[in-house]
């Protein structure tokens, strides 16, 4: 993702959003300065990351009317990696995951809890006597398999 590090780039390689009807008809959806990328559908709208406000934020686009609106205004941290299940839009911002609910009109931080009992970190004694196929004494002779 080259665009991920091209902040405020306004050259000819800046991403815009396009749509197609799969019969060869293409329509340009955005023409703003800067990066406009990673679109996802949610309901009848397209949500995408744009620099239109000066930093990477989540925006909404209605493809029928062409109307756009910012969803987030996070100046300190860029919005990244939007995704959607068709009802909500999730995205990363500042190391946290947020879910935007279009019906409620707000984004909330998603609480992520990983239930892990650290089995792999527990101290344990394992009898490997039947698994040993070879052994060596250390280079100084102070350690070996019978120490």
Short mmCIF file of N, CA and C in Angstrom, two decimals:
data_model
loop_
_atom_site.label_atom_id
_atom_site.label_comp_id
_atom_site.label_asym_id
_atom_site.label_seq_id
_atom_site.Cartn_x
_atom_site.Cartn_y
_atom_site.Cartn_z
N UNK A 1 0.83 -1.18 0.00
CA UNK A 1 0.00 0.00 0.00
C UNK A 1 0.87 1.25 0.00
N UNK A 2 1.24 1.69 -1.16
CA UNK A 2 2.10 2.86 -1.24
C UNK A 2 1.44 4.09 -0.64
N UNK A 3 0.14 4.24 -0.85
CA UNK A 3 -0.55 5.43 -0.36
C UNK A 3 -0.43 5.58 1.15
N UNK A 4 -0.17 4.49 1.87
CA UNK A 4 -0.15 4.54 3.32
C UNK A 4 0.88 5.52 3.85
N UNK A 5 1.89 5.83 3.08
CA UNK A 5 2.93 6.75 3.54
C UNK A 5 3.02 8.00 2.69
N UNK A 6 2.11 8.21 1.80
CA UNK A 6 2.15 9.36 0.91
C UNK A 6 1.21 10.45 1.40
N UNK A 7 1.43 10.94 2.58
CA UNK A 7 0.54 11.96 3.13
C UNK A 7 0.62 13.24 2.32
N UNK A 8 -0.53 13.82 2.07
CA UNK A 8 -0.68 15.10 1.38
C UNK A 8 -0.13 15.08 -0.05
N UNK A 9 -0.04 13.92 -0.64
CA UNK A 9 0.41 13.80 -2.03
C UNK A 9 -0.75 14.19 -2.94
N UNK A 10 -0.49 15.08 -3.89
CA UNK A 10 -1.53 15.56 -4.79
C UNK A 10 -1.17 15.35 -6.25
N UNK A 11 -0.21 14.50 -6.52
CA UNK A 11 0.24 14.27 -7.89
C UNK A 11 -0.68 13.34 -8.66
N UNK A 12 -0.23 13.00 -9.85
CA UNK A 12 -1.04 12.20 -10.76
C UNK A 12 -1.30 10.78 -10.30
N UNK A 13 -0.55 10.27 -9.34
CA UNK A 13 -0.77 8.91 -8.86
C UNK A 13 -1.66 8.88 -7.61
N UNK A 14 -2.23 10.03 -7.22
CA UNK A 14 -3.12 10.05 -6.06
C UNK A 14 -4.38 9.24 -6.38
N UNK A 15 -4.78 8.40 -5.45
CA UNK A 15 -5.93 7.52 -5.66
C UNK A 15 -7.25 8.28 -5.66
N UNK A 16 -8.15 7.93 -6.56
CA UNK A 16 -9.53 8.38 -6.59
C UNK A 16 -10.41 7.15 -6.62
N UNK A 17 -11.68 7.33 -6.34
CA UNK A 17 -12.62 6.22 -6.35
C UNK A 17 -13.40 6.21 -7.67
N UNK A 18 -13.58 5.01 -8.21
CA UNK A 18 -14.32 4.81 -9.45
C UNK A 18 -15.33 3.70 -9.23
N UNK A 19 -16.37 3.68 -10.04
CA UNK A 19 -17.31 2.56 -10.02
C UNK A 19 -17.49 2.07 -11.46
N UNK A 20 -17.98 0.86 -11.57
CA UNK A 20 -18.23 0.28 -12.88
C UNK A 20 -19.50 -0.55 -12.83
N UNK A 21 -20.13 -0.70 -13.99
CA UNK A 21 -21.32 -1.54 -14.08
C UNK A 21 -20.98 -2.92 -14.65
N UNK A 22 -19.70 -3.20 -14.75
CA UNK A 22 -19.17 -4.47 -15.26
C UNK A 22 -19.48 -4.70 -16.74
N UNK A 23 -20.02 -3.71 -17.42
CA UNK A 23 -20.22 -3.78 -18.87
C UNK A 23 -19.26 -2.82 -19.57
N UNK A 24 -18.31 -2.32 -18.80
CA UNK A 24 -17.33 -1.41 -19.36
C UNK A 24 -17.61 0.05 -19.09
N UNK A 25 -18.70 0.34 -18.40
CA UNK A 25 -19.02 1.73 -18.07
C UNK A 25 -18.38 2.14 -16.76
N UNK A 26 -17.42 3.04 -16.82
CA UNK A 26 -16.74 3.51 -15.62
C UNK A 26 -17.19 4.91 -15.28
N UNK A 27 -17.29 5.18 -13.97
CA UNK A 27 -17.68 6.52 -13.51
C UNK A 27 -16.77 6.92 -12.36
N UNK A 28 -16.17 8.08 -12.47
CA UNK A 28 -15.29 8.59 -11.41
C UNK A 28 -16.18 9.14 -10.29
N UNK A 29 -15.95 8.64 -9.06
CA UNK A 29 -16.76 9.06 -7.93
C UNK A 29 -16.15 10.20 -7.14
N UNK A 30 -14.83 10.29 -7.11
CA UNK A 30 -14.17 11.36 -6.36
C UNK A 30 -13.14 12.05 -7.24
N UNK A 31 -12.93 13.32 -6.97
CA UNK A 31 -11.94 14.09 -7.72
C UNK A 31 -11.16 15.03 -6.81
N UNK A 32 -11.22 14.78 -5.51
CA UNK A 32 -10.57 15.67 -4.55
C UNK A 32 -9.05 15.60 -4.60
N UNK A 33 -8.42 16.57 -3.98
CA UNK A 33 -6.97 16.56 -3.86
C UNK A 33 -6.57 15.52 -2.83
N UNK A 34 -5.42 14.94 -3.02
CA UNK A 34 -4.91 13.99 -2.05
C UNK A 34 -5.45 12.58 -2.26
N UNK A 35 -5.21 11.76 -1.27
CA UNK A 35 -5.51 10.34 -1.32
C UNK A 35 -6.99 10.09 -1.00
N UNK A 36 -7.64 9.25 -1.80
CA UNK A 36 -8.99 8.76 -1.54
C UNK A 36 -8.97 7.28 -1.91
N UNK A 37 -9.07 6.43 -0.90
CA UNK A 37 -8.79 5.02 -1.14
C UNK A 37 -9.57 4.11 -0.20
N UNK A 38 -9.39 2.82 -0.36
CA UNK A 38 -9.96 1.72 0.43
C UNK A 38 -11.46 1.85 0.65
N UNK A 39 -12.25 1.88 -0.43
CA UNK A 39 -13.70 1.99 -0.28
C UNK A 39 -14.34 0.69 0.18
N UNK A 40 -15.40 0.82 0.98
CA UNK A 40 -16.22 -0.31 1.40
C UNK A 40 -17.69 0.11 1.33
N UNK A 41 -18.55 -0.82 0.95
CA UNK A 41 -19.98 -0.56 0.91
C UNK A 41 -20.57 -0.78 2.29
N UNK A 42 -21.48 0.08 2.67
CA UNK A 42 -22.28 -0.12 3.88
C UNK A 42 -23.65 0.47 3.59
N UNK A 43 -24.63 -0.40 3.43
CA UNK A 43 -25.94 0.06 2.98
C UNK A 43 -25.82 0.54 1.54
N UNK A 44 -26.36 1.71 1.26
CA UNK A 44 -26.30 2.27 -0.09
C UNK A 44 -25.14 3.25 -0.26
N UNK A 45 -24.35 3.43 0.79
CA UNK A 45 -23.25 4.38 0.75
C UNK A 45 -21.90 3.68 0.67
N UNK A 46 -20.92 4.44 0.20
CA UNK A 46 -19.54 3.98 0.16
C UNK A 46 -18.76 4.76 1.21
N UNK A 47 -18.02 4.04 2.03
CA UNK A 47 -17.17 4.67 3.04
C UNK A 47 -15.73 4.46 2.60
N UNK A 48 -14.90 5.47 2.78
CA UNK A 48 -13.54 5.40 2.28
C UNK A 48 -12.63 6.30 3.10
N UNK A 49 -11.33 6.14 2.92
CA UNK A 49 -10.33 6.97 3.60
C UNK A 49 -9.95 8.10 2.65
N UNK A 50 -9.97 9.33 3.18
CA UNK A 50 -9.65 10.49 2.36
C UNK A 50 -8.83 11.50 3.16
N UNK A 51 -7.99 12.22 2.43
CA UNK A 51 -7.22 13.32 3.02
C UNK A 51 -7.89 14.68 2.77
N UNK A 52 -9.12 14.67 2.33
CA UNK A 52 -9.79 15.92 1.95
C UNK A 52 -9.76 16.97 3.06
N UNK A 53 -9.78 16.54 4.31
CA UNK A 53 -9.75 17.49 5.42
C UNK A 53 -8.35 17.78 5.93
N UNK A 54 -7.32 17.27 5.27
CA UNK A 54 -5.95 17.51 5.70
C UNK A 54 -5.26 16.32 6.33
N UNK A 55 -6.02 15.37 6.84
CA UNK A 55 -5.44 14.14 7.38
C UNK A 55 -6.35 12.99 6.98
N UNK A 56 -5.84 11.77 7.09
CA UNK A 56 -6.60 10.59 6.65
C UNK A 56 -7.76 10.32 7.61
N UNK A 57 -8.98 10.51 7.11
CA UNK A 57 -10.19 10.29 7.89
C UNK A 57 -11.16 9.42 7.11
N UNK A 58 -12.17 8.93 7.81
CA UNK A 58 -13.22 8.14 7.18
C UNK A 58 -14.27 9.10 6.63
N UNK A 59 -14.65 8.89 5.37
CA UNK A 59 -15.66 9.71 4.70
C UNK A 59 -16.76 8.83 4.17
N UNK A 60 -17.93 9.43 3.95
CA UNK A 60 -19.07 8.74 3.36
C UNK A 60 -19.37 9.38 2.00
N UNK A 61 -19.72 8.55 1.03
CA UNK A 61 -20.09 9.01 -0.30
C UNK A 61 -21.39 8.34 -0.70
N UNK A 62 -22.35 9.13 -1.14
CA UNK A 62 -23.58 8.58 -1.71
C UNK A 62 -23.37 8.54 -3.22
N UNK A 63 -23.23 7.35 -3.81
CA UNK A 63 -22.92 7.26 -5.24
C UNK A 63 -24.01 7.83 -6.15
N UNK A 64 -25.25 7.83 -5.69
CA UNK A 64 -26.33 8.36 -6.52
C UNK A 64 -26.28 9.88 -6.63
N UNK A 65 -26.13 10.55 -5.49
CA UNK A 65 -26.13 12.02 -5.49
C UNK A 65 -24.73 12.62 -5.64
N UNK A 66 -23.71 11.82 -5.27
CA UNK A 66 -22.34 12.32 -5.29
C UNK A 66 -21.97 13.09 -4.03
N UNK A 67 -22.90 13.19 -3.07
CA UNK A 67 -22.65 13.92 -1.82
C UNK A 67 -21.63 13.19 -0.96
N UNK A 68 -20.70 13.94 -0.39
CA UNK A 68 -19.69 13.37 0.50
C UNK A 68 -19.76 14.09 1.85
N UNK A 69 -19.32 13.39 2.89
CA UNK A 69 -19.30 13.98 4.23
C UNK A 69 -18.25 13.26 5.06
N UNK A 70 -17.49 14.01 5.87
CA UNK A 70 -16.53 13.35 6.77
C UNK A 70 -17.26 12.66 7.91
N UNK A 71 -16.76 11.49 8.28
CA UNK A 71 -17.32 10.75 9.41
C UNK A 71 -16.45 10.98 10.64
N UNK A 72 -15.14 10.95 10.46
CA UNK A 72 -14.22 11.19 11.57
C UNK A 72 -13.43 12.46 11.30
N UNK A 73 -12.88 13.01 12.37
CA UNK A 73 -12.02 14.19 12.26
C UNK A 73 -10.83 13.98 13.18
N UNK A 74 -10.07 12.93 12.92
CA UNK A 74 -8.93 12.56 13.75
C UNK A 74 -7.66 13.18 13.17
N UNK A 75 -7.25 14.29 13.71
CA UNK A 75 -6.08 14.98 13.19
C UNK A 75 -4.79 14.29 13.63
N UNK A 76 -4.74 13.77 14.84
CA UNK A 76 -3.51 13.20 15.38
C UNK A 76 -3.12 11.87 14.75
N UNK A 77 -4.10 11.02 14.46
CA UNK A 77 -3.81 9.69 13.94
C UNK A 77 -4.63 9.43 12.68
N UNK A 78 -4.01 8.85 11.66
CA UNK A 78 -4.75 8.55 10.43
C UNK A 78 -5.71 7.37 10.61
N UNK A 79 -6.83 7.44 9.94
CA UNK A 79 -7.75 6.32 9.88
C UNK A 79 -7.19 5.33 8.87
N UNK A 80 -7.25 4.04 9.19
CA UNK A 80 -6.70 3.01 8.32
C UNK A 80 -7.66 1.83 8.20
N UNK A 81 -7.54 1.11 7.12
CA UNK A 81 -8.09 -0.23 6.89
C UNK A 81 -9.59 -0.37 7.18
N UNK A 82 -10.45 0.42 6.57
CA UNK A 82 -11.88 0.23 6.81
C UNK A 82 -12.37 -1.11 6.24
N UNK A 83 -13.38 -1.63 6.88
CA UNK A 83 -14.04 -2.85 6.43
C UNK A 83 -15.50 -2.74 6.83
N UNK A 84 -16.35 -3.56 6.25
CA UNK A 84 -17.77 -3.46 6.57
C UNK A 84 -18.44 -4.82 6.47
N UNK A 85 -19.46 -4.99 7.32
CA UNK A 85 -20.32 -6.17 7.22
C UNK A 85 -21.65 -5.79 6.57
N UNK A 86 -21.74 -4.58 6.02
CA UNK A 86 -22.96 -4.10 5.40
C UNK A 86 -23.85 -3.31 6.34
N UNK A 87 -23.57 -3.41 7.65
CA UNK A 87 -24.36 -2.68 8.65
C UNK A 87 -23.52 -1.69 9.43
N UNK A 88 -22.23 -1.97 9.56
CA UNK A 88 -21.30 -1.10 10.28
C UNK A 88 -20.01 -0.99 9.48
N UNK A 89 -19.24 0.03 9.78
CA UNK A 89 -17.92 0.18 9.19
C UNK A 89 -16.91 0.15 10.33
N UNK A 90 -15.95 -0.75 10.24
CA UNK A 90 -14.89 -0.81 11.24
C UNK A 90 -13.62 -0.24 10.63
N UNK A 91 -12.78 0.34 11.48
CA UNK A 91 -11.52 0.91 11.01
C UNK A 91 -10.55 1.00 12.17
N UNK A 92 -9.28 1.17 11.84
CA UNK A 92 -8.23 1.32 12.85
C UNK A 92 -7.86 2.79 12.93
N UNK A 93 -7.64 3.25 14.16
CA UNK A 93 -7.20 4.62 14.38
C UNK A 93 -6.41 4.68 15.66
N UNK A 94 -5.16 5.08 15.56
CA UNK A 94 -4.31 5.22 16.74
C UNK A 94 -4.08 3.93 17.49
N UNK A 95 -4.10 2.80 16.78
CA UNK A 95 -3.86 1.51 17.43
C UNK A 95 -5.11 0.86 18.01
N UNK A 96 -6.25 1.50 17.83
CA UNK A 96 -7.51 0.95 18.32
C UNK A 96 -8.45 0.65 17.15
N UNK A 97 -9.40 -0.25 17.38
CA UNK A 97 -10.40 -0.57 16.38
C UNK A 97 -11.70 0.13 16.78
N UNK A 98 -12.33 0.77 15.80
CA UNK A 98 -13.59 1.47 16.02
C UNK A 98 -14.65 0.89 15.09
N UNK A 99 -15.90 0.97 15.51
CA UNK A 99 -17.03 0.57 14.69
C UNK A 99 -17.95 1.78 14.54
N UNK A 100 -18.23 2.14 13.28
CA UNK A 100 -19.14 3.25 13.01
C UNK A 100 -20.49 2.68 12.64
N UNK A 101 -21.52 3.14 13.34
CA UNK A 101 -22.90 2.72 13.07
C UNK A 101 -23.60 3.86 12.33
N UNK A 102 -23.88 3.69 11.03
CA UNK A 102 -24.51 4.77 10.26
C UNK A 102 -25.87 5.20 10.82
N UNK A 103 -26.63 4.27 11.38
CA UNK A 103 -27.95 4.61 11.93
C UNK A 103 -27.81 5.51 13.16
N UNK A 104 -26.84 5.20 14.01
CA UNK A 104 -26.62 6.02 15.21
C UNK A 104 -25.78 7.26 14.89
N UNK A 105 -25.02 7.20 13.80
CA UNK A 105 -24.20 8.34 13.40
C UNK A 105 -22.97 8.55 14.25
N UNK A 106 -22.49 7.47 14.90
CA UNK A 106 -21.29 7.64 15.73
C UNK A 106 -20.41 6.39 15.69
N UNK A 107 -19.13 6.65 15.97
CA UNK A 107 -18.14 5.57 16.02
C UNK A 107 -17.79 5.32 17.48
N UNK A 108 -17.69 4.06 17.83
CA UNK A 108 -17.31 3.69 19.19
C UNK A 108 -16.13 2.73 19.16
N UNK A 109 -15.27 2.87 20.15
CA UNK A 109 -14.11 1.98 20.27
C UNK A 109 -14.59 0.57 20.56
N UNK A 110 -14.02 -0.40 19.87
CA UNK A 110 -14.37 -1.80 20.06
C UNK A 110 -13.46 -2.37 21.14
N UNK A 111 -14.06 -2.94 22.15
CA UNK A 111 -13.29 -3.56 23.21
C UNK A 111 -12.89 -4.96 22.75
N UNK A 112 -11.61 -5.18 22.68
CA UNK A 112 -11.10 -6.48 22.23
C UNK A 112 -10.43 -7.17 23.40
N UNK A 113 -10.90 -8.35 23.70
CA UNK A 113 -10.33 -9.13 24.80
C UNK A 113 -9.96 -10.50 24.24
N UNK A 114 -8.73 -10.88 24.44
CA UNK A 114 -8.27 -12.19 23.99
C UNK A 114 -8.12 -13.07 25.22
N UNK A 115 -8.97 -14.07 25.33
CA UNK A 115 -8.90 -14.99 26.46
C UNK A 115 -7.77 -15.98 26.21
N UNK A 116 -6.73 -15.85 26.99
CA UNK A 116 -5.55 -16.69 26.79
C UNK A 116 -5.03 -17.07 28.16
N UNK A 117 -4.81 -18.34 28.40
CA UNK A 117 -4.38 -18.77 29.73
C UNK A 117 -2.87 -18.99 29.82
N UNK A 118 -2.15 -18.59 28.82
CA UNK A 118 -0.68 -18.64 28.80
C UNK A 118 -0.13 -20.04 29.07
N UNK A 119 -0.78 -21.04 28.51
CA UNK A 119 -0.34 -22.42 28.67
C UNK A 119 1.12 -22.57 28.23
N UNK A 120 1.48 -21.94 27.13
CA UNK A 120 2.84 -22.07 26.62
C UNK A 120 3.90 -21.44 27.50
N UNK A 121 3.50 -20.57 28.44
CA UNK A 121 4.47 -19.90 29.29
C UNK A 121 4.60 -20.56 30.66
N UNK A 122 3.82 -21.58 30.92
CA UNK A 122 3.87 -22.24 32.22
C UNK A 122 5.15 -23.07 32.35
N UNK A 123 5.71 -23.05 33.57
CA UNK A 123 6.88 -23.89 33.85
C UNK A 123 6.44 -25.35 33.93
N UNK A 124 7.23 -26.23 33.37
CA UNK A 124 6.89 -27.65 33.41
C UNK A 124 8.14 -28.49 33.30
N UNK A 125 8.10 -29.64 33.92
CA UNK A 125 9.17 -30.62 33.77
C UNK A 125 8.68 -31.70 32.82
N UNK A 126 9.48 -31.99 31.82
CA UNK A 126 9.10 -32.99 30.83
C UNK A 126 10.16 -34.07 30.79
N UNK A 127 9.73 -35.31 30.87
CA UNK A 127 10.66 -36.43 30.78
C UNK A 127 10.94 -36.70 29.30
N UNK A 128 12.18 -36.40 28.89
CA UNK A 128 12.55 -36.59 27.49
C UNK A 128 13.51 -37.77 27.33
N UNK A 129 13.68 -38.55 28.39
CA UNK A 129 14.66 -39.64 28.35
C UNK A 129 14.41 -40.63 27.23
N UNK A 130 13.17 -40.83 26.84
CA UNK A 130 12.87 -41.77 25.77
C UNK A 130 12.92 -41.11 24.39
N UNK A 131 13.15 -39.79 24.36
CA UNK A 131 13.18 -39.07 23.10
C UNK A 131 14.60 -38.70 22.66
N UNK A 132 15.58 -38.82 23.55
CA UNK A 132 16.96 -38.42 23.24
C UNK A 132 17.56 -39.43 22.25
N UNK A 133 18.11 -38.90 21.18
CA UNK A 133 18.76 -39.77 20.18
C UNK A 133 20.25 -39.51 20.11
N UNK A 134 20.73 -38.37 20.66
CA UNK A 134 22.16 -38.05 20.66
C UNK A 134 22.40 -37.01 21.73
N UNK A 135 23.64 -36.89 22.16
CA UNK A 135 24.00 -35.86 23.12
C UNK A 135 25.47 -35.52 22.99
N UNK A 136 25.84 -34.33 23.54
CA UNK A 136 27.24 -33.89 23.54
C UNK A 136 27.54 -33.22 24.87
N UNK A 137 28.79 -33.27 25.26
CA UNK A 137 29.27 -32.55 26.44
C UNK A 137 29.65 -31.16 25.99
N UNK A 138 29.43 -30.13 26.86
CA UNK A 138 29.75 -28.75 26.50
C UNK A 138 31.22 -28.61 26.21
N UNK A 139 31.63 -27.53 25.52
CA UNK A 139 33.02 -27.36 25.10
C UNK A 139 34.00 -27.29 26.27
N UNK A 140 33.53 -26.83 27.47
CA UNK A 140 34.45 -26.78 28.61
C UNK A 140 34.34 -28.01 29.51
N UNK A 141 33.46 -28.94 29.16
CA UNK A 141 33.33 -30.19 29.90
C UNK A 141 32.55 -30.06 31.20
N UNK A 142 31.99 -28.90 31.48
CA UNK A 142 31.30 -28.70 32.75
C UNK A 142 29.81 -29.07 32.68
N UNK A 143 29.28 -29.20 31.47
CA UNK A 143 27.86 -29.54 31.34
C UNK A 143 27.70 -30.72 30.40
N UNK A 144 26.80 -31.58 30.77
CA UNK A 144 26.54 -32.73 29.94
C UNK A 144 25.18 -33.29 30.28
N UNK A 145 24.83 -34.36 29.65
CA UNK A 145 23.49 -34.90 29.85
C UNK A 145 23.27 -35.50 31.23
N UNK A 146 24.35 -35.70 32.03
CA UNK A 146 24.19 -36.36 33.32
C UNK A 146 24.45 -35.39 34.47
N UNK A 147 24.46 -34.09 34.16
CA UNK A 147 24.79 -33.10 35.22
C UNK A 147 23.67 -32.99 36.23
#
